[in-house]
Amino acid sequence: MSAIVTAEGLRKSFGRRARSVPVLDGLDLTLDEGQVLALLGPNGAGKTTAVRILTTLLTPDAGRATVAGFDVAREPRRVREVISLTGQQAAVDDRLTGAENLAMMGALAHLPRRMVRARVAELLTAFELEEAAGRQAGTYSGGMRRRLDLAAGLLVRPRVMFLDEPTTGLDPRSRLALWEVIRGVVADGTSLFLTTQYLEEADRLADRVALVDGGRVVADGTPAALKARIGEAGIELTLATVPDAGLVATALGVAPDGTHLRVPTDGSVAHVSAVLRAVEGTGVTVESWVVRAPTLDDVFLTLTGHAAARPTRPEEVAA
Amino acid sequence: MSAVTLTKDATTMVGRSLRLITRDVDSMITAVVLPVMILVLFTYVFGGAMSVGTAYITYVTPGVILLCAGFGAGNTALSVEHDMSSGMVERFRSMPVAAWTVLTGHVVASLAKTLVTTAIVFGLALLMGFRPTASLLDWLAAVGVILLFVHWVTWLATLVGVLVRSPDAAGGFSFFVMFLPYVSSAFVPVETMPSWMRGFAEHQPVTPVIETVRGLLVGGTPGAPTGDALADAALAAVVWCVALSVVFATAAGLAFRVRR
Ligand SMILES: Nc1ncnc2c1ncn2[C@@H]1O[C@H](COP(=O)(O)OP(=O)(O)OP(=O)(O)O)[C@@H](O)[C@H]1O
Ligand SMILES: [Mg+2]
């Protein structure tokens, strides 16, 4: 398999010399052709900065990146011919209709007019926007806007699609629908570079996940490999006192965090009840307990031994 | 990038901006209502107290036109700022297109809008007693000078739109532009101003534009230049407008390249 996106030692700082903060601090990654790579990280990890460098919008201070074999800093025009970018904010014109937005992108892609018309119709169907095609995009729901935004990058099929947090702010149903659409694009042969704050999203879409924190990749691998290391879900226990927590932690073989504990579990009744019996056996009082899917914080804690460098938004509890 | 694709991209962007501008209901209402209000205000409220040697409507119409045109042009700062911050420009930049043509689109749309606003002011002024003495050629020349004026103001607005970081700052600019004509011969002859202000009023770029438009449309009435005086004003107007257009268009282009 050949690499279609590579980054080696990318560095980027913002601000004047004295006060500049490194946002990317030696970022390395590879996306293989036809595959999906998810950059998973909390707010401020440097995901958007990485995407902007790879899509030629920003030049790195150091390091090298290529897309489809072209150096992003030296041959930006060649790179732009093979990519599409759907940024963190939906970039559609609110006062143009859905169809007009797409037609404009077709014209900018220098497609012949007849082809634009055909392609716009195709995309409107594929993204379930036919009925709303004649309405101004400003009247769309968040999910529809996102779909239009994605479609706008696909008038000419790109070799690599960059999606920066495509489902942030969408409700669960719209998120599922968008994942379907994204899978369809990937099935057609487009490689996908995705950023997300949601472990579940990376799990559902990606072939490989790179965990970023503080501007560098702190862990990477297949979703299955990462999950094997953190467990499908966790039983979270809150004890009355720190010594109690220590007692229970020793019995279960995990590390306590104050009065809290997290025990990885596959979520099966057998395993959960076994754990609870073990807790009961220690004879301490349990304030509360809950079974929860792992959050980004759990991932960081488990894989890196420390919490994410910057605060994350509270992850919703997966059903 | 070939000239053909450049032209194509620019055409697409112009089409985009024209659509956006005509569908911006708020700004269209402002563009129509503002000239009406200003003209009525100046003619019927202030007009009675003004003595400029002729019917005030005759004196003030060219000024009102520039005021409204300038205001409309100032709004370009808002459109450009929106494109810069909304992710639109980022998207264009990630595509194999000449992204700066997005600015050209806004400038052309602003010129088109000016034509509409200008027609409204003229129409209304005629109803209110404005009696031009202009030939067809004078009319064309006057509209040409107005467009030249709007051209540089729009490029300045574009530059501001590229540089500022908030819609509020961009909005403030169109306010500033609206005030420029007040300190010129637009509403009162500069001779009536204190000498320090008169120095500014006589040498700021709006004054020769106003004088030229006035000379072309109502030449011969009090306060309107004719003959050599008109030729001088016209030359000054054209030189000012072309020079400022070049300066601000270049600056806007450079700022657009640097601004990330
Ligand atoms: N143009 C800029 N000027 C100054 N600082 C910047 C700039 N762009 C990004 N930063 C800073 O760099 C850091 C990383 O930003 P980035 O947008 O790459 O993070 P992110 O991982 O995409 O976060 P989020 O999940 O919030 O989108 C942040 O602290 C941000 O404030
Ligand atoms: Mg981001």
CSV table of C-alpha atoms and ligand atoms in Angstrom, one decimal, chain A residues 48 88 164-165, ligand 2:
chain,number,residue,atom,x,y,z
A,48,THR,CA,-6.9,22.1,12.5
A,88,GLN,CA,-14.3,23.0,10.8
A,164,ASP,CA,-12.1,18.7,10.1
A,165,GLU,CA,-14.5,17.7,12.8
C,2,MG,MG,-9.9,22.4,15.1
